[in-house]
Tab-separated table of C-alpha atoms in Angstrom:
chain	number	residue	atom	x	y	z
A	15	MET	CA	19.935	-116.352	-20.622
A	16	ALA	CA	22.234	-118.296	-18.541
A	17	ASP	CA	20.320	-117.721	-15.341
A	18	GLU	CA	17.234	-119.142	-16.505
A	19	PRO	CA	16.416	-122.697	-15.345
A	20	LEU	CA	17.596	-125.643	-17.412
A	21	ILE	CA	14.570	-127.882	-18.018
A	22	LEU	CA	14.669	-131.478	-19.453
A	23	GLY	CA	11.514	-132.960	-20.965
A	24	ILE	CA	10.514	-136.590	-21.583
A	25	GLU	CA	7.922	-137.554	-24.074
A	26	THR	CA	6.588	-141.244	-24.468
A	27	SER	CA	2.861	-140.971	-25.031
A	28	CYS	CA	2.639	-142.725	-28.240
A	29	ASP	CA	5.307	-144.193	-30.610
A	30	GLU	CA	7.958	-141.309	-30.310
A	31	THR	CA	10.618	-141.506	-27.426
A	32	GLY	CA	11.614	-137.942	-27.138
A	33	VAL	CA	13.977	-136.102	-24.668
A	34	GLY	CA	14.455	-132.296	-24.931
A	35	ILE	CA	16.398	-129.884	-23.001
A	36	VAL	CA	15.517	-125.999	-23.032
A	37	ARG	CA	16.684	-123.003	-21.114
A	38	GLY	CA	13.863	-120.432	-21.114
A	39	HIS	CA	12.640	-120.391	-24.604
A	40	THR	CA	15.918	-121.644	-26.017
A	41	LEU	CA	16.011	-125.133	-27.426
A	42	LEU	CA	19.484	-126.856	-26.574
A	43	ALA	CA	18.629	-130.319	-27.460
A	44	ASP	CA	15.862	-132.309	-29.134
A	45	ALA	CA	16.701	-136.307	-29.191
A	46	LEU	CA	14.101	-138.449	-30.787
A	47	ALA	CA	13.748	-142.227	-31.224
A	48	SER	CA	10.676	-143.404	-33.350
A	49	SER	CA	9.262	-146.735	-33.492
A	50	VAL	CA	6.954	-145.906	-36.436
A	51	GLU	CA	8.479	-148.416	-38.781
A	52	GLU	CA	7.656	-151.194	-36.303
A	53	HIS	CA	4.043	-150.241	-36.405
A	54	ALA	CA	3.769	-149.558	-40.085
A	55	ARG	CA	3.250	-153.345	-40.952
A	56	PHE	CA	0.164	-153.234	-38.667
A	57	GLY	CA	-1.315	-150.091	-40.291
A	58	GLY	CA	-1.438	-148.317	-36.937
A	59	VAL	CA	0.286	-148.039	-33.500
A	60	VAL	CA	0.316	-151.172	-31.419
A	61	PRO	CA	0.412	-150.225	-27.692
A	62	GLU	CA	2.595	-153.275	-26.606
A	63	VAL	CA	5.090	-152.630	-29.400
A	64	ALA	CA	5.307	-149.073	-28.584
A	65	SER	CA	5.885	-149.713	-24.889
A	66	ARG	CA	8.785	-152.088	-25.564
A	67	ALA	CA	10.232	-149.666	-27.912
A	68	HIS	CA	10.250	-146.943	-25.229
A	69	LEU	CA	12.010	-149.311	-22.757
A	70	GLU	CA	14.785	-149.933	-25.194
A	71	ALA	CA	15.094	-146.341	-26.402
A	72	ILE	CA	14.768	-144.054	-23.227
A	73	VAL	CA	18.290	-144.358	-21.791
A	74	PRO	CA	20.170	-143.906	-25.174
A	75	THR	CA	17.842	-141.013	-26.075
A	76	MET	CA	18.454	-139.489	-22.694
A	77	ASP	CA	22.299	-139.695	-23.168
A	78	ARG	CA	22.032	-138.371	-26.675
A	79	ALA	CA	20.107	-135.250	-25.585
A	80	LEU	CA	22.523	-134.549	-22.727
A	81	ARG	CA	25.450	-134.795	-25.023
A	82	GLU	CA	23.777	-132.572	-27.657
A	83	ALA	CA	23.157	-129.934	-24.974
A	84	GLY	CA	26.563	-130.213	-23.572
A	85	VAL	CA	25.326	-130.906	-19.936
A	86	THR	CA	24.943	-133.611	-17.359
A	87	ILE	CA	21.900	-134.708	-15.469
A	88	ALA	CA	23.464	-132.835	-12.520
A	89	ASP	CA	23.098	-129.579	-14.451
A	90	ILE	CA	19.490	-129.980	-14.942
A	91	ASP	CA	17.129	-127.796	-12.735
A	92	ALA	CA	13.994	-129.721	-13.211
A	93	ILE	CA	12.510	-132.725	-15.145
A	94	ALA	CA	9.246	-132.484	-16.999
A	95	VAL	CA	7.454	-135.639	-18.279
A	96	THR	CA	4.323	-136.310	-20.241
A	97	SER	CA	1.840	-137.998	-17.710
A	98	GLY	CA	-1.011	-138.001	-19.940
A	99	PRO	CA	-3.054	-138.312	-22.136
A	100	GLY	CA	-1.718	-141.285	-24.268
A	101	LEU	CA	-1.181	-144.953	-24.315
A	102	ALA	CA	-1.015	-146.250	-20.561
A	103	GLY	CA	1.928	-148.501	-21.109
A	104	ALA	CA	3.899	-145.975	-23.148
A	105	LEU	CA	3.318	-143.251	-20.560
A	106	LEU	CA	4.351	-145.501	-17.746
A	107	VAL	CA	7.872	-145.846	-19.248
A	108	GLY	CA	8.384	-142.173	-19.446
A	109	VAL	CA	6.943	-141.452	-16.019
A	110	ALA	CA	9.058	-144.226	-14.360
A	111	ALA	CA	12.199	-142.843	-16.110
A	112	ALA	CA	11.596	-139.396	-15.046
A	113	LYS	CA	11.146	-140.392	-11.415
A	114	GLY	CA	14.280	-142.436	-11.484
A	115	TYR	CA	16.306	-139.718	-12.996
A	116	ALA	CA	14.638	-137.162	-10.476
A	117	VAL	CA	15.524	-139.258	-7.408
A	118	ALA	CA	18.974	-140.140	-8.482
A	119	ALA	CA	19.999	-136.330	-9.222
A	120	GLU	CA	17.827	-135.015	-6.561
A	121	LYS	CA	15.620	-132.810	-8.983
A	122	PRO	CA	12.076	-131.775	-8.912
A	123	VAL	CA	9.776	-133.396	-11.352
A	124	TYR	CA	6.670	-131.996	-13.138
A	125	GLY	CA	3.961	-134.332	-14.637
A	126	VAL	CA	2.491	-132.408	-17.615
A	127	ASN	CA	-0.323	-132.684	-20.043
A	128	HIS	CA	0.683	-133.768	-23.560
A	129	LEU	CA	-1.814	-131.478	-25.254
A	130	ALA	CA	-0.721	-128.303	-23.332
A	131	ALA	CA	2.910	-129.255	-24.278
A	132	HIS	CA	1.768	-129.068	-28.014
A	133	VAL	CA	0.811	-125.467	-27.299
A	134	ALA	CA	3.986	-124.654	-25.208
A	135	VAL	CA	6.333	-125.744	-27.878
A	136	ASP	CA	5.490	-122.878	-30.053
A	137	THR	CA	7.263	-120.699	-27.614
A	138	LEU	CA	10.620	-122.098	-28.640
A	139	GLU	CA	9.836	-120.833	-32.227
A	140	HIS	CA	8.017	-117.524	-31.535
A	141	GLY	CA	8.740	-116.563	-27.987
A	142	PRO	CA	6.296	-116.016	-25.071
A	143	LEU	CA	2.506	-116.881	-25.931
A	144	PRO	CA	-0.025	-113.883	-25.917
A	145	GLU	CA	-2.636	-114.784	-23.468
A	146	PRO	CA	-5.594	-115.257	-24.113
A	147	ALA	CA	-4.981	-117.222	-27.282
A	148	ILE	CA	-6.976	-119.978	-29.130
A	149	ALA	CA	-5.154	-123.361	-29.757
A	150	LEU	CA	-6.169	-125.830	-32.338
A	151	LEU	CA	-4.581	-129.143	-31.630
A	152	VAL	CA	-4.680	-131.852	-34.435
A	153	SER	CA	-3.147	-135.232	-34.325
A	154	GLY	CA	-3.628	-138.908	-34.627
A	155	GLY	CA	-5.547	-139.122	-31.382
A	156	HIS	CA	-6.795	-135.556	-30.856
A	157	SER	CA	-8.702	-132.764	-32.681
A	158	SER	CA	-9.414	-130.101	-29.982
A	159	LEU	CA	-10.076	-126.295	-29.809
A	160	LEU	CA	-8.912	-124.698	-26.716
A	161	ARG	CA	-8.933	-121.188	-25.141
A	162	VAL	CA	-5.649	-120.567	-23.305
A	163	ASP	CA	-6.065	-117.733	-20.758
A	164	ASP	CA	-2.929	-118.891	-18.714
A	165	LEU	CA	-0.989	-121.749	-20.078
A	166	ALA	CA	0.336	-122.742	-16.746
A	167	ARG	CA	-3.060	-122.798	-14.926
A	168	ASP	CA	-6.120	-121.994	-17.166
A	169	VAL	CA	-6.824	-123.919	-20.234
A	170	VAL	CA	-10.487	-124.181	-21.267
A	171	PRO	CA	-11.813	-126.881	-23.871
A	172	LEU	CA	-14.061	-125.253	-26.553
A	173	GLY	CA	-14.601	-128.383	-28.592
A	174	ALA	CA	-13.064	-131.735	-29.525
A	175	THR	CA	-13.674	-134.589	-31.937
A	176	ILE	CA	-16.703	-136.855	-31.237
A	177	ASP	CA	-15.351	-139.709	-33.229
A	178	ASP	CA	-12.175	-140.046	-35.438
A	179	ALA	CA	-9.526	-137.461	-34.923
A	180	ALA	CA	-8.076	-135.715	-37.909
A	181	GLY	CA	-4.810	-137.646	-37.997
A	182	GLU	CA	-6.594	-140.967	-37.558
A	183	ALA	CA	-8.877	-139.940	-40.660
A	184	PHE	CA	-5.605	-139.345	-42.761
A	185	ASP	CA	-4.278	-142.796	-41.618
A	186	LYS	CA	-7.460	-144.610	-42.672
A	187	VAL	CA	-7.897	-142.861	-46.032
A	188	ALA	CA	-4.236	-143.314	-46.916
A	189	ARG	CA	-4.902	-146.970	-46.393
A	190	LEU	CA	-7.865	-146.992	-48.638
A	191	LEU	CA	-5.617	-145.335	-51.295
A	192	GLY	CA	-2.844	-147.851	-50.717
A	193	LEU	CA	-0.563	-145.275	-49.339
A	194	PRO	CA	1.786	-146.053	-46.435
A	195	PHE	CA	1.447	-145.442	-42.622
A	196	PRO	CA	1.409	-142.904	-41.156
A	197	GLY	CA	-0.878	-141.389	-43.762
A	198	GLY	CA	-0.701	-137.696	-43.237
A	199	PRO	CA	2.695	-137.048	-45.027
A	200	TYR	CA	1.830	-139.219	-48.034
A	201	ILE	CA	-1.469	-137.808	-48.550
A	202	ASP	CA	-0.022	-134.288	-48.231
A	203	ARG	CA	2.472	-135.275	-50.924
A	204	GLU	CA	-0.067	-136.959	-53.236
A	205	ALA	CA	-2.582	-133.883	-52.916
A	206	ARG	CA	0.025	-131.503	-54.361
A	207	ALA	CA	-0.643	-132.989	-57.817
A	208	GLY	CA	-4.410	-133.322	-57.413
A	209	ASP	CA	-7.442	-131.006	-57.605
A	210	PRO	CA	-9.018	-130.180	-54.257
A	211	ALA	CA	-12.197	-129.142	-56.009
A	212	SER	CA	-12.767	-132.349	-58.032
A	213	ILE	CA	-14.698	-134.358	-55.392
A	214	ALA	CA	-17.245	-132.737	-53.157
A	215	PHE	CA	-16.616	-134.584	-49.853
A	216	PRO	CA	-18.683	-133.656	-46.783
A	217	ARG	CA	-17.744	-131.281	-44.170
A	218	GLY	CA	-18.805	-132.914	-40.628
A	219	LEU	CA	-20.618	-130.881	-38.051
A	220	THR	CA	-20.922	-127.638	-40.204
A	221	ALA	CA	-24.521	-127.696	-40.973
A	222	ALA	CA	-26.724	-125.062	-39.181
A	223	LYS	CA	-28.397	-127.716	-37.052
A	224	ASP	CA	-24.966	-129.110	-36.044
A	225	LEU	CA	-23.586	-125.745	-35.074
A	226	VAL	CA	-26.298	-125.472	-32.256
A	227	GLY	CA	-24.828	-128.061	-30.056
A	228	HIS	CA	-21.463	-128.893	-31.820
A	229	ARG	CA	-20.130	-125.350	-32.862
A	230	TYR	CA	-16.496	-126.255	-32.158
A	231	ASP	CA	-16.626	-130.030	-32.154
A	232	PHE	CA	-15.362	-132.139	-34.973
A	233	SER	CA	-16.409	-135.256	-36.820
A	234	PHE	CA	-14.161	-137.052	-39.482
A	235	SER	CA	-15.883	-140.460	-39.454
A	236	GLY	CA	-18.522	-139.527	-42.035
A	237	LEU	CA	-15.841	-138.033	-44.256
A	238	LYS	CA	-13.755	-141.147	-44.060
A	239	THR	CA	-16.776	-143.284	-45.021
A	240	ALA	CA	-17.625	-140.944	-47.881
A	241	VAL	CA	-14.123	-141.274	-49.388
A	242	ALA	CA	-14.431	-145.027	-48.933
A	243	ARG	CA	-17.726	-145.376	-50.813
A	244	TRP	CA	-16.424	-143.051	-53.567
A	245	VAL	CA	-13.300	-145.267	-54.013
A	246	GLU	CA	-15.337	-148.454	-53.866
A	247	ALA	CA	-17.806	-147.221	-56.510
A	248	ARG	CA	-14.856	-146.649	-58.827
A	249	GLN	CA	-13.385	-149.793	-58.331
A	250	ARG	CA	-16.660	-151.586	-58.948
A	251	ALA	CA	-17.006	-149.729	-62.208
A	252	GLY	CA	-13.601	-151.020	-63.144
A	253	GLU	CA	-12.362	-147.380	-63.344
A	254	PRO	CA	-8.923	-146.309	-62.098
A	255	VAL	CA	-8.920	-144.407	-58.763
A	256	PRO	CA	-7.428	-140.923	-59.186
A	257	VAL	CA	-5.335	-140.996	-56.043
A	258	ALA	CA	-4.038	-137.451	-56.254
A	259	ASP	CA	-7.446	-135.953	-56.615
A	260	VAL	CA	-9.040	-138.076	-53.883
A	261	ALA	CA	-6.096	-136.995	-51.617
A	262	ALA	CA	-6.496	-133.367	-52.355
A	263	SER	CA	-10.187	-133.181	-52.002
A	264	PHE	CA	-10.079	-135.136	-48.816
A	265	GLN	CA	-7.417	-132.983	-47.314
A	266	GLU	CA	-9.312	-129.964	-48.450
A	267	ALA	CA	-12.407	-131.067	-46.550
A	268	VAL	CA	-10.480	-131.769	-43.302
A	269	CYS	CA	-8.616	-128.419	-43.490
A	270	ASP	CA	-11.705	-126.435	-44.317
A	271	VAL	CA	-13.600	-127.718	-41.121
A	272	LEU	CA	-10.367	-127.291	-38.864
A	273	VAL	CA	-9.581	-123.928	-40.109
A	274	GLY	CA	-13.351	-122.561	-40.238
A	275	LYS	CA	-13.997	-123.644	-36.645
A	276	ALA	CA	-10.713	-122.230	-35.363
A	277	ILE	CA	-11.115	-118.800	-37.012
A	278	ASP	CA	-14.856	-118.844	-35.682
A	279	ALA	CA	-13.567	-119.390	-32.129
A	280	CYS	CA	-11.091	-116.561	-32.467
A	281	ARG	CA	-13.597	-114.037	-33.916
A	282	SER	CA	-16.517	-114.978	-31.470
A	283	SER	CA	-14.090	-114.591	-28.437
A	284	GLY	CA	-12.254	-111.353	-29.766
A	285	ILE	CA	-8.895	-113.053	-29.633
A	286	ASP	CA	-6.435	-112.423	-32.189
A	287	THR	CA	-3.691	-115.188	-31.769
A	288	LEU	CA	-4.341	-118.692	-33.124
A	289	VAL	CA	-1.676	-121.438	-32.246
A	290	ILE	CA	-1.796	-124.636	-34.224
A	291	GLY	CA	-0.044	-127.662	-32.932
A	292	GLY	CA	0.046	-131.466	-33.036
A	293	GLY	CA	1.304	-133.729	-35.870
A	294	VAL	CA	-1.367	-132.632	-38.492
A	295	ALA	CA	-0.182	-129.141	-38.036
A	296	ALA	CA	2.682	-130.036	-40.297
A	297	ASN	CA	0.245	-130.395	-43.041
A	298	SER	CA	1.184	-127.819	-45.785
A	299	ARG	CA	-2.404	-127.192	-46.884
A	300	LEU	CA	-3.648	-126.707	-43.301
A	301	ARG	CA	-0.761	-124.101	-42.632
A	302	ALA	CA	-1.451	-122.241	-45.877
A	303	MET	CA	-5.191	-122.150	-45.455
A	304	ALA	CA	-4.881	-120.976	-41.891
A	305	GLU	CA	-2.571	-118.229	-42.802
A	306	GLN	CA	-4.800	-117.071	-45.653
A	307	ARG	CA	-8.072	-117.139	-43.854
A	308	ALA	CA	-6.728	-115.684	-40.667
A	309	GLY	CA	-5.069	-112.736	-42.468
A	310	ARG	CA	-8.472	-111.656	-43.624
A	311	HIS	CA	-9.634	-111.023	-39.965
A	312	GLY	CA	-6.482	-109.627	-38.442
A	313	ILE	CA	-5.749	-112.914	-36.753
A	314	ARG	CA	-2.128	-113.985	-36.282
A	315	VAL	CA	-1.340	-117.710	-36.644
A	316	ARG	CA	1.490	-119.294	-34.774
A	317	THR	CA	2.729	-122.663	-35.966
A	318	PRO	CA	6.003	-124.325	-35.019
A	319	ARG	CA	8.230	-125.744	-37.707
A	320	PRO	CA	7.078	-129.246	-38.723
A	321	LYS	CA	9.610	-131.199	-36.646
A	322	LEU	CA	8.178	-129.645	-33.447
A	323	CYS	CA	4.665	-130.229	-34.434
A	324	THR	CA	4.977	-134.138	-33.934
A	325	ASP	CA	5.580	-135.626	-30.586
A	326	ASN	CA	8.898	-134.578	-29.187
A	327	GLY	CA	10.707	-134.027	-25.838
A	328	ALA	CA	11.291	-130.355	-26.555
A	329	MET	CA	7.572	-129.604	-26.172
A	330	VAL	CA	7.490	-131.187	-22.770
A	331	ALA	CA	10.587	-129.196	-21.662
A	332	ALA	CA	9.004	-126.027	-23.127
A	333	LEU	CA	5.877	-126.502	-20.922
A	334	GLY	CA	8.099	-127.480	-17.856
A	335	SER	CA	10.028	-124.314	-18.306
A	336	HIS	CA	6.671	-122.274	-18.503
A	337	LEU	CA	5.502	-123.918	-15.330
A	338	VAL	CA	8.829	-123.260	-13.375
A	339	ALA	CA	8.798	-119.583	-14.532
A	340	ALA	CA	5.212	-119.288	-13.441
A	341	GLY	CA	6.007	-120.719	-9.840
A	342	VAL	CA	4.011	-123.632	-10.260
A	343	ALA	CA	4.921	-126.289	-7.487
A	344	PRO	CA	6.438	-129.583	-8.684
A	345	SER	CA	4.592	-132.875	-8.826
A	346	ARG	CA	4.850	-135.523	-6.098
A	347	LEU	CA	6.906	-138.425	-6.647
A	348	ASP	CA	3.953	-140.676	-6.773
A	349	LEU	CA	2.588	-138.760	-9.785
A	350	PRO	CA	0.477	-141.087	-12.010
A	351	ALA	CA	0.439	-141.968	-15.705
A	352	ASP	CA	-3.060	-140.877	-16.652
A	353	SER	CA	-4.159	-142.129	-20.188
A	354	ALA	CA	-7.191	-140.139	-19.966
A	355	MET	CA	-5.952	-136.967	-18.457
A	356	PRO	CA	-8.370	-134.038	-19.149
A	357	LEU	CA	-7.425	-130.943	-21.043
A	358	THR	CA	-8.195	-128.766	-17.990
A	359	VAL	CA	-5.223	-130.319	-16.181
A	360	VAL	CA	-2.017	-128.934	-17.305
A	361	SER	CA	0.245	-130.424	-14.538
A	362	VAL	CA	-0.340	-132.969	-11.832
């Protein structure tokens, strides 16, 4: 509706410079500049390269978003920016930009949590989020299960990765298989021609003894090592590596653990809404498996379209819009960039 606040969001936590503009739950603009190609030759994100790319991209991306939405910075009612977690230098670029625009246009600024924004972006796809809900966030840096009682004020961590995040494991296994960076999309593509039951890779932290202390935690380091040993054994024997089968079996193991623990969290808490967000949420097998298994238990799965799963400014604007609607006070202009911001902090 026209009388709802117009919120601009800035995202620079890793290698994507994003600026989004929303009005309520309506997305008006989602401008993005990616530096992923600059990191590909290193096989992973280089913080200094990411920070420099954000510096070069932030103003052009801002201008593009405003043009796309057909508004000016003076029309904006509030600015939201990712202030953590993420790469310290990259976060500083976005936070400094948000402060500069806020001061110049005399607008309030909201420093928000990157992970909570991955939950909030689903409202642009499916409308207001039922509360409480369970959120499964899976990306290159995070694999977390959250209970969301109030997205503006009350997010409770249930579990997280204790070593490699899911997206990180995808990148490392892709490298083993000679696939490009970032690994997720390439493994997903290869897996479609493979047999997910061909290789019995381990499911980390799913044994009875592990569930006692790590019921909702994740571990993918052992899986990554198991894939490496399997591939190395084939190579030592002079046998070809069936890339599609390895990709499919690895992907099946990751998705099996993610979905299994998320469904368990929903059932044990009596919550019938599961939100899946983060870059790995774009994975086709994860989405299909979650829908299939959740349906058996009457659990509704909400997953944004793939473009909104990866880092973007729209998700930050969506969370900012939610905070404004909930009456949360803006941040101070000395708001920090906190690379280790805890999940319990939605805004600062």
